[in-house]
CSV table of C-alpha atoms in Angstrom, one decimal:
chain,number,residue,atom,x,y,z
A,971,UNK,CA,101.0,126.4,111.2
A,972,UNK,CA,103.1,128.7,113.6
A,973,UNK,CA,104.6,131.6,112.5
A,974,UNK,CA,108.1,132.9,112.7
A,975,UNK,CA,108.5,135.6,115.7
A,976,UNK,CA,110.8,139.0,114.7
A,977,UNK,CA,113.2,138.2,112.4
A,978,UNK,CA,111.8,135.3,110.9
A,979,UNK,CA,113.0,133.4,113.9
A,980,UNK,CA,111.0,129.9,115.0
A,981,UNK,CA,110.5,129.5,119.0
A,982,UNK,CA,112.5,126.7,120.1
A,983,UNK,CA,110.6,123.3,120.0
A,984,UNK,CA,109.3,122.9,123.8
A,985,UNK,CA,111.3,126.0,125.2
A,986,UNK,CA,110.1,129.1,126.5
A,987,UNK,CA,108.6,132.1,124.0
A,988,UNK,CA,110.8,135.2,123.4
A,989,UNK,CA,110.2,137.5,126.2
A,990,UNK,CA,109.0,134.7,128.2
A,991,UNK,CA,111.0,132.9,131.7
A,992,UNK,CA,111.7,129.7,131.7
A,993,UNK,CA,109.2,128.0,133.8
A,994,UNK,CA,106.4,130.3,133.2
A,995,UNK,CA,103.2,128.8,131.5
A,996,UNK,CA,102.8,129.3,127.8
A,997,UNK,CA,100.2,132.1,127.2
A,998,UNK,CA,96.4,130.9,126.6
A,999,UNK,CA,95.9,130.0,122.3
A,1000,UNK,CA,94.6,133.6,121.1
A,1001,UNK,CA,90.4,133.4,120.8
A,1002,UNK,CA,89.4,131.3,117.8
A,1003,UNK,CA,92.8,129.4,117.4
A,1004,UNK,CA,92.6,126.0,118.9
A,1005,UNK,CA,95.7,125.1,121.3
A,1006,UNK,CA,97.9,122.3,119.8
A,1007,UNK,CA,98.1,119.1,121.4
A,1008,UNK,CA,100.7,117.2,122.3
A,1009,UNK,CA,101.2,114.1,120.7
A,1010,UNK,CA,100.2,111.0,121.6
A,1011,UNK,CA,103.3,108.9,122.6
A,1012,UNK,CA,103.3,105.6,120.6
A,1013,UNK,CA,104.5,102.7,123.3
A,1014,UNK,CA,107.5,101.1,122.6
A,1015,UNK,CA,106.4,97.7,121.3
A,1016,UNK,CA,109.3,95.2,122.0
A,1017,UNK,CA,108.5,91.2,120.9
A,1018,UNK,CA,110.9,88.6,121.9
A,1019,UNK,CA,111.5,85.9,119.1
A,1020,UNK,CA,113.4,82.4,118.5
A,1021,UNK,CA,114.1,80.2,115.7
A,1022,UNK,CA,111.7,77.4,116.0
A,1023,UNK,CA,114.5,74.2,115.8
A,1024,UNK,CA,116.2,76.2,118.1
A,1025,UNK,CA,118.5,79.1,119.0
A,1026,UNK,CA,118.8,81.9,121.5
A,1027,UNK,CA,116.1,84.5,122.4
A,1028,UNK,CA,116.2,88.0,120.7
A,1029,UNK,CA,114.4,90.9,120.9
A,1030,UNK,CA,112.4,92.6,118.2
A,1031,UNK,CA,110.7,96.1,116.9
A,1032,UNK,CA,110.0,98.9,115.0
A,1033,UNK,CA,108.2,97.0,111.6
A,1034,UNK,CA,105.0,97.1,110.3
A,1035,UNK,CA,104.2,94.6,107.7
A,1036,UNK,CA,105.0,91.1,107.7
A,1037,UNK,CA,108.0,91.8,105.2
A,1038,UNK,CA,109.6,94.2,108.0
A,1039,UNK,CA,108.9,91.6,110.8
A,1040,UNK,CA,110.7,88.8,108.6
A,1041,UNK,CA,113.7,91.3,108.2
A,1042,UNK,CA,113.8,92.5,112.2
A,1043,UNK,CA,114.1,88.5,112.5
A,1044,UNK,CA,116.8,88.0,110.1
A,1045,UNK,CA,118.6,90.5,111.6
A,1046,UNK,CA,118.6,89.5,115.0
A,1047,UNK,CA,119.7,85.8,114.0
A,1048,UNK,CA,122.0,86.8,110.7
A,1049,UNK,CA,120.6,85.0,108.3
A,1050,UNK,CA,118.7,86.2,104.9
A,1051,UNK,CA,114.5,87.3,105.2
A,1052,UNK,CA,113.9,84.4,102.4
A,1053,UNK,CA,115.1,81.9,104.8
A,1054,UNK,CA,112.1,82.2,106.9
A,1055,UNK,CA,108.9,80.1,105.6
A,1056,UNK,CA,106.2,81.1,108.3
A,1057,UNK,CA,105.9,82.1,112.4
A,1058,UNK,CA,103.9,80.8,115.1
A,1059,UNK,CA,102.9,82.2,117.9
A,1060,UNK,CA,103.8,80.7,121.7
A,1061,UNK,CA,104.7,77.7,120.1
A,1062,UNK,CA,108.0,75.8,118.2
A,1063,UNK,CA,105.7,73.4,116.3
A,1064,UNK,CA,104.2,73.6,112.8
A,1065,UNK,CA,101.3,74.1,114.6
A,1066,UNK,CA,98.6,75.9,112.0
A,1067,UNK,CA,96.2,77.0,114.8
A,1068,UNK,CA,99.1,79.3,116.1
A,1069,UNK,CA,100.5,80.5,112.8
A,1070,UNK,CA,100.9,84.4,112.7
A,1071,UNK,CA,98.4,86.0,110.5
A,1072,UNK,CA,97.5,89.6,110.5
A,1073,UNK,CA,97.3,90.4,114.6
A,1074,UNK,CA,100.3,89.6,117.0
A,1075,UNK,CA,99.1,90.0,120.5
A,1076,UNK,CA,101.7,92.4,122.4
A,1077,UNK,CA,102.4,89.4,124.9
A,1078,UNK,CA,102.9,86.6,122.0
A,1079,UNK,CA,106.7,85.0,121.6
A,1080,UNK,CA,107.0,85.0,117.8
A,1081,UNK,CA,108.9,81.5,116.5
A,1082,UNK,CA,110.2,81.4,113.0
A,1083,UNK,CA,110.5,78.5,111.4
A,1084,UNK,CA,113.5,78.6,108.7
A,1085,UNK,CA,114.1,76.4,105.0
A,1086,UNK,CA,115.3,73.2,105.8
A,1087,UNK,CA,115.6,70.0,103.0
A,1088,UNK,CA,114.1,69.7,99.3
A,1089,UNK,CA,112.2,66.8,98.1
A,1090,UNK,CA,110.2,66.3,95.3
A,1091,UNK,CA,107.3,64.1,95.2
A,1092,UNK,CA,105.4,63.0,91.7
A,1093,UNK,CA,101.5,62.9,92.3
A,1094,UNK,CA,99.0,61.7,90.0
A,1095,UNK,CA,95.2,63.7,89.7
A,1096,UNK,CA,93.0,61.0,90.0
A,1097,UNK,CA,90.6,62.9,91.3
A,1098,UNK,CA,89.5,66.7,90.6
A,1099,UNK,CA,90.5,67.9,94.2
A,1100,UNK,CA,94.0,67.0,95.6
A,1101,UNK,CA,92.9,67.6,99.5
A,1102,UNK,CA,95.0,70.3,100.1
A,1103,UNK,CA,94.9,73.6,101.6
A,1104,UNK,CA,97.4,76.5,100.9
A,1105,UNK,CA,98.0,79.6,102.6
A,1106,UNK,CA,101.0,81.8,102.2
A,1107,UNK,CA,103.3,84.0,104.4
A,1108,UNK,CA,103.0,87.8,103.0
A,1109,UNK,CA,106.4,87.7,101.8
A,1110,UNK,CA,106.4,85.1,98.9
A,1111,UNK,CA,106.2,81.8,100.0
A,1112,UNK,CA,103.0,79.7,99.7
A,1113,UNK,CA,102.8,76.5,102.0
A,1114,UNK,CA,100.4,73.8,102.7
A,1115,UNK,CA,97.9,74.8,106.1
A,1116,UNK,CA,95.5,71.5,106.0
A,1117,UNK,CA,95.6,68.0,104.6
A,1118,UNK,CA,92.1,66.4,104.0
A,1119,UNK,CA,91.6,63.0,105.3
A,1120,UNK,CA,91.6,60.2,102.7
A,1121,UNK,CA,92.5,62.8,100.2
A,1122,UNK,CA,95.4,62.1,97.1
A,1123,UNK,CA,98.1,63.9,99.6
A,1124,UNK,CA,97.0,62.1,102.9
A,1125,UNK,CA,98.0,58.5,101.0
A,1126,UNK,CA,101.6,60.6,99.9
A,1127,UNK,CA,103.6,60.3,103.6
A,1128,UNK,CA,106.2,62.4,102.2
A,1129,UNK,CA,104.3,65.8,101.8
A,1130,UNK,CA,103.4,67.5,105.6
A,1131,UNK,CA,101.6,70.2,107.0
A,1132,UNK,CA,104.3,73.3,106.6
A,1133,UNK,CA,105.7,72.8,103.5
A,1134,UNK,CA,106.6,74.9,101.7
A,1135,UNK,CA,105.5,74.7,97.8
A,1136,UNK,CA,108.6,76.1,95.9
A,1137,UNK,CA,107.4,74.7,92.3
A,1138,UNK,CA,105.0,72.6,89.9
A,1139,UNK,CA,106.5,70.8,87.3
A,1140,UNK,CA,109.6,72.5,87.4
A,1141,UNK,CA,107.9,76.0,86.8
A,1142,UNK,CA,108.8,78.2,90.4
A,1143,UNK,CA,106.0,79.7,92.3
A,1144,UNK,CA,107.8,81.7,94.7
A,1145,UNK,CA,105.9,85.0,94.8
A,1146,UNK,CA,102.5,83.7,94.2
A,1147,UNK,CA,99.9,84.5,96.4
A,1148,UNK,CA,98.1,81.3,97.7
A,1149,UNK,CA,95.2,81.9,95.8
A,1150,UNK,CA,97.4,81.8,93.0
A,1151,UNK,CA,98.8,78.3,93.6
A,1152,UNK,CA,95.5,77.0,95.1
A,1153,UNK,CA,94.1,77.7,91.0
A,1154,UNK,CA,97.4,75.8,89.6
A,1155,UNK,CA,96.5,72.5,91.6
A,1156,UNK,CA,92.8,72.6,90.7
A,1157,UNK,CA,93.8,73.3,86.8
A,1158,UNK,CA,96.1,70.7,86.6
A,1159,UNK,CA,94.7,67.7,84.4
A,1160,UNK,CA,93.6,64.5,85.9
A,1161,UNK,CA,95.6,60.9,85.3
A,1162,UNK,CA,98.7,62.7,84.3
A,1163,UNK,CA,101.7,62.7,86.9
A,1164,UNK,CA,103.0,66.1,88.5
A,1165,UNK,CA,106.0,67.1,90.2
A,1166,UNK,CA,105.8,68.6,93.9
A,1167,UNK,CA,109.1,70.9,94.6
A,1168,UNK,CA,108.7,71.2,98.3
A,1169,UNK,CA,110.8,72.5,101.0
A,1170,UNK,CA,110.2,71.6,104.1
A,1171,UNK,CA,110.7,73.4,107.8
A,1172,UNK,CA,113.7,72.7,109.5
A,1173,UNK,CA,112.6,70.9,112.4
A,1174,UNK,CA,113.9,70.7,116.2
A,1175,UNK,CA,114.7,66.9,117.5
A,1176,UNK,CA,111.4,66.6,119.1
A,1177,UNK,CA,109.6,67.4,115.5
A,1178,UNK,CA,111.1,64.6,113.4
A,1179,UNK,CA,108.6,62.6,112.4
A,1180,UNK,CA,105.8,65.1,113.0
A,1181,UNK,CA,103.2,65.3,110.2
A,1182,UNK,CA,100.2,67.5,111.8
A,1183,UNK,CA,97.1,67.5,110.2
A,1184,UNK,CA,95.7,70.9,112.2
A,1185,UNK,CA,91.9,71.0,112.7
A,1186,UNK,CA,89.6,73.7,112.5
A,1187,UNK,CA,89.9,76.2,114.8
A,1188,UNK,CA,88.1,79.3,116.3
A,1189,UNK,CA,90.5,82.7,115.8
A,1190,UNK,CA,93.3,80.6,114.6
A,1191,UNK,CA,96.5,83.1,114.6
A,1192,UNK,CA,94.9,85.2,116.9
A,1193,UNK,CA,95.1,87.2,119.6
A,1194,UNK,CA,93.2,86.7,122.7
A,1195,UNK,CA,89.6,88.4,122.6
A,1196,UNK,CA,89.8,91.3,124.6
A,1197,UNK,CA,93.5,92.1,124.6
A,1198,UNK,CA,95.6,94.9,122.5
A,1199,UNK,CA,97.2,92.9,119.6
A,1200,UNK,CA,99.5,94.6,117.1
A,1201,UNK,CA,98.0,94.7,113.5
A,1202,UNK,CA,99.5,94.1,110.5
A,1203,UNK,CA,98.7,95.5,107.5
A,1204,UNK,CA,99.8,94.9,103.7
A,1205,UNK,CA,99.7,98.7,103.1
A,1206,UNK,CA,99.9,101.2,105.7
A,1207,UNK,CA,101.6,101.3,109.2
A,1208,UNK,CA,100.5,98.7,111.6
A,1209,UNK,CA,98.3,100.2,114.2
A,1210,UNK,CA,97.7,99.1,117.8
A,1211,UNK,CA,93.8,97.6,118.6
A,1212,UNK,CA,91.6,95.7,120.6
A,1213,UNK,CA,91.8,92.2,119.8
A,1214,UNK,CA,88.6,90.5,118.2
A,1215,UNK,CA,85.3,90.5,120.2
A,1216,UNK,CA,84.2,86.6,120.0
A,1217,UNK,CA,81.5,87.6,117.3
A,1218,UNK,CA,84.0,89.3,115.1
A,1219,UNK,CA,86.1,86.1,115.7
A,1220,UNK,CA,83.3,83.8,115.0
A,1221,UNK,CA,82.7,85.7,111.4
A,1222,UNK,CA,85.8,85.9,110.2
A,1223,UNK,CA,86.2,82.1,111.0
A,1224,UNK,CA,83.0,81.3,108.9
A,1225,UNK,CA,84.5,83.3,105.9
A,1226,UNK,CA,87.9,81.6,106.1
A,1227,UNK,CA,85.8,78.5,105.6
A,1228,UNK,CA,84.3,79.8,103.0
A,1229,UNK,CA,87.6,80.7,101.7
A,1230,UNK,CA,88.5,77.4,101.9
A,1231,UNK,CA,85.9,75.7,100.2
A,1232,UNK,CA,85.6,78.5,97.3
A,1233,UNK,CA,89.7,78.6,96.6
A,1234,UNK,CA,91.3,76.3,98.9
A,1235,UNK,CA,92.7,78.4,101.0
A,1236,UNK,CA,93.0,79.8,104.2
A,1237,UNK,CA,93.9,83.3,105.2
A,1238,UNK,CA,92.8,85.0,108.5
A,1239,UNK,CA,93.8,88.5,107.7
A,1240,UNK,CA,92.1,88.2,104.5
A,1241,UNK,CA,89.2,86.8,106.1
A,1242,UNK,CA,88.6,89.8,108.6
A,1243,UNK,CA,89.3,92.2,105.6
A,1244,UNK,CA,85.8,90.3,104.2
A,1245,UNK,CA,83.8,90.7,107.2
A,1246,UNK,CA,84.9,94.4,107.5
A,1247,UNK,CA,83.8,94.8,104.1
A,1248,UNK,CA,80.7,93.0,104.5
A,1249,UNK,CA,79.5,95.0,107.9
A,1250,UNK,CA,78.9,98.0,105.7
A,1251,UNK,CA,77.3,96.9,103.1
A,1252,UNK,CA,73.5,97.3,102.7
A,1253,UNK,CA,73.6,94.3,100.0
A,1254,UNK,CA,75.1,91.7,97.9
A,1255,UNK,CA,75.5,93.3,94.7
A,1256,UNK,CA,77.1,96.4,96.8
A,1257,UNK,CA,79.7,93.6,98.9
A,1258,UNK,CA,80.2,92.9,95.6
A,1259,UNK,CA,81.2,95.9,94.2
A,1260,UNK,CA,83.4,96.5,97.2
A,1261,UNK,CA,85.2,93.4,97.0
A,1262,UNK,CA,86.2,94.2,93.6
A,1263,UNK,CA,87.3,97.7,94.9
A,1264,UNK,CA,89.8,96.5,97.6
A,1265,UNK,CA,90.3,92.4,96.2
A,1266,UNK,CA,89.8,92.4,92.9
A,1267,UNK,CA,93.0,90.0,92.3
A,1268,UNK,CA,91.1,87.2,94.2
A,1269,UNK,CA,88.0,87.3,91.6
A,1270,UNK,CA,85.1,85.5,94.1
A,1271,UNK,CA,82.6,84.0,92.9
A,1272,UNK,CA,78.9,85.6,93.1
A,1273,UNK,CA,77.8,82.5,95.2
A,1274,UNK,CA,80.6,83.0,98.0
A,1275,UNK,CA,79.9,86.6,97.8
A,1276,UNK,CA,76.2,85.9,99.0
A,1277,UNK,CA,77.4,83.3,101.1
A,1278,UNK,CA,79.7,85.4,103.1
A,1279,UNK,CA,77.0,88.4,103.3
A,1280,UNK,CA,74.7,86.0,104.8
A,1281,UNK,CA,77.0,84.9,107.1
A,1282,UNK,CA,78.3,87.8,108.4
A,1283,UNK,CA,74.9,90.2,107.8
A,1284,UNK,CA,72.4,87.3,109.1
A,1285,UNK,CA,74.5,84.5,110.6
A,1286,UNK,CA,71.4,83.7,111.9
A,1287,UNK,CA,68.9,82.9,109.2
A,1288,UNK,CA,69.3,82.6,105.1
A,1289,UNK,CA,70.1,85.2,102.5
A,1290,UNK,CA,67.5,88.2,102.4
């Protein structure tokens, strides 16, 4: 900490000591007191943005978490953060493998794709899983990332990739996490009817009629390997880093399938969060312990636990 000169006066921030003429090099840091450095500069980090049915370009900065980047968006275009369902990344479409997660790479063009019409579809369980996956958007809204083939929703033409699910028999879920609503649908009894509240994207004139089924993907919402991406995190400010090396991207794609076939859903930057975790842990029962440190809301079971420490620890043999 730097003490006041004579008089309890501070030296001017970057100007010249008392006694001292301008242009004259600051006196060597006495013996055992380190210099200070200077600090590192943060680059300006400016992202360029659309609606996705359409609308001028705008510019974009200065936010952190996902809530932030929803309100720089909001801004730009004047309409209100809850409008907003979901971005993709270098693409208009409701296209799942370029949905923004956690990382935005520094070169990305962020699309947001805005509420557009209600409808409401009644479903009947006749089966214990519905075929869907959910995922959610960090700021509220939970929305469906994957229809299964030949599943209850595939043979229900109204419900699409995108939407957004707003309630479930008339009792709202906006706010849930996906996890959340993923465990409503699988609790829901079988041969009695339910009522889908959905709200769909509002789509450009080359999307009417689009209903995307996306596949899996390697480093879906990512950015490139070997590039600085932009990371966003739920607590803390977001920090500038390497993208994924194609390893890390290969684990945290085998944990968000685990994800998906534990609790139905999908979540990139949940699944790096796992392999992080996993990488330093000696063991299971101690992954374990860590989970429930950091994610204890999401309450995984043991066998994923193992499952994921095997993948990540020994991706290339079984469980030690």
């Amino acid at each position: 900490m730097r003490r006041a000169g004579r008089g309890g006066r501070e030296p001017r921030e970057g100007g010249p000591m008392e006694g001292q003429e301008p242009g004259t090099p600051e006196p060597p840091a006495t013996e055992g007191t380190p210099a200070p450095r200077p600090p590192r500069a943060r680059p300006r980090l400016v992202f360029h943005t659309q609606l996705a049915h359409g609308s001028p370009t705008g510019r974009i900065e200065g936010f952190t978490n996902v809530k932030e980047l929803y309100a720089k968006i909001a801004e730009v275009f004047g309409i209100s953060p809850t409008e907003i369902l979901f971005c993709t990344l270098n693409t208009h479409k409701v296209d799942m493998q370029k949905l923004l997660g956690g990382q935005i790479g520094l070169e990305d063009f962020i699309f947001a794709h805005v509420r557009g019409e209600t409808k409401e579809v009644e479903v009947t369980k006749t089966e214990d899983a519905l075929g869907l996956t959910i995922t959610d958007n960090g700021a509220g809204y939970a929305f469906i990332k994957r229809i299964k083939e030949g599943s209850i929703i595939n043979r229900i033409q109204t419900v699409c990739v995108g939407d957004s699910i707003k309630a479930i028999n008339d009792h709202t879920i906006v706010g849930c996490r996906h996890y959340e609503v993923a465990r409503m649908l699988r609790e829901l009894p079988r041969a009695q009817p339910f009522t889908l509240r959905l709200v769909q994207p509002k789509k450009a004139f080359d999307m009417i009629g689009q209903r995307t089924r996306s596949s899996k993907s390697l480093g879906e919402g990512r950015g490139a390997s070997g590039k600085e991406t932009l990371r966003l995190r739920v607590q803390g400010p977001a920090t500038l880093e390497e993208g994924p090396s194609p390893s890390e991207e290969e684990a945290a794609c085998r944990v968000d399938d685990l994800l998906e076939s534990y609790m139905g859903i999908r979540d990139s930057e949940l699944a790096s969060t796992v392999v992080e975790a996993a990488k330093g842990s000696p063991g299971v029962a101690q992954l374990a312990r860590g989970l429930d440190a950091v994610l204890g809301e999401f309450a995984f079971p043991q066998e994923f636990v193992a499952e994921v420490w095997a993948a990540v620890c020994h991706p290339g043999g079984g469980q030690e």
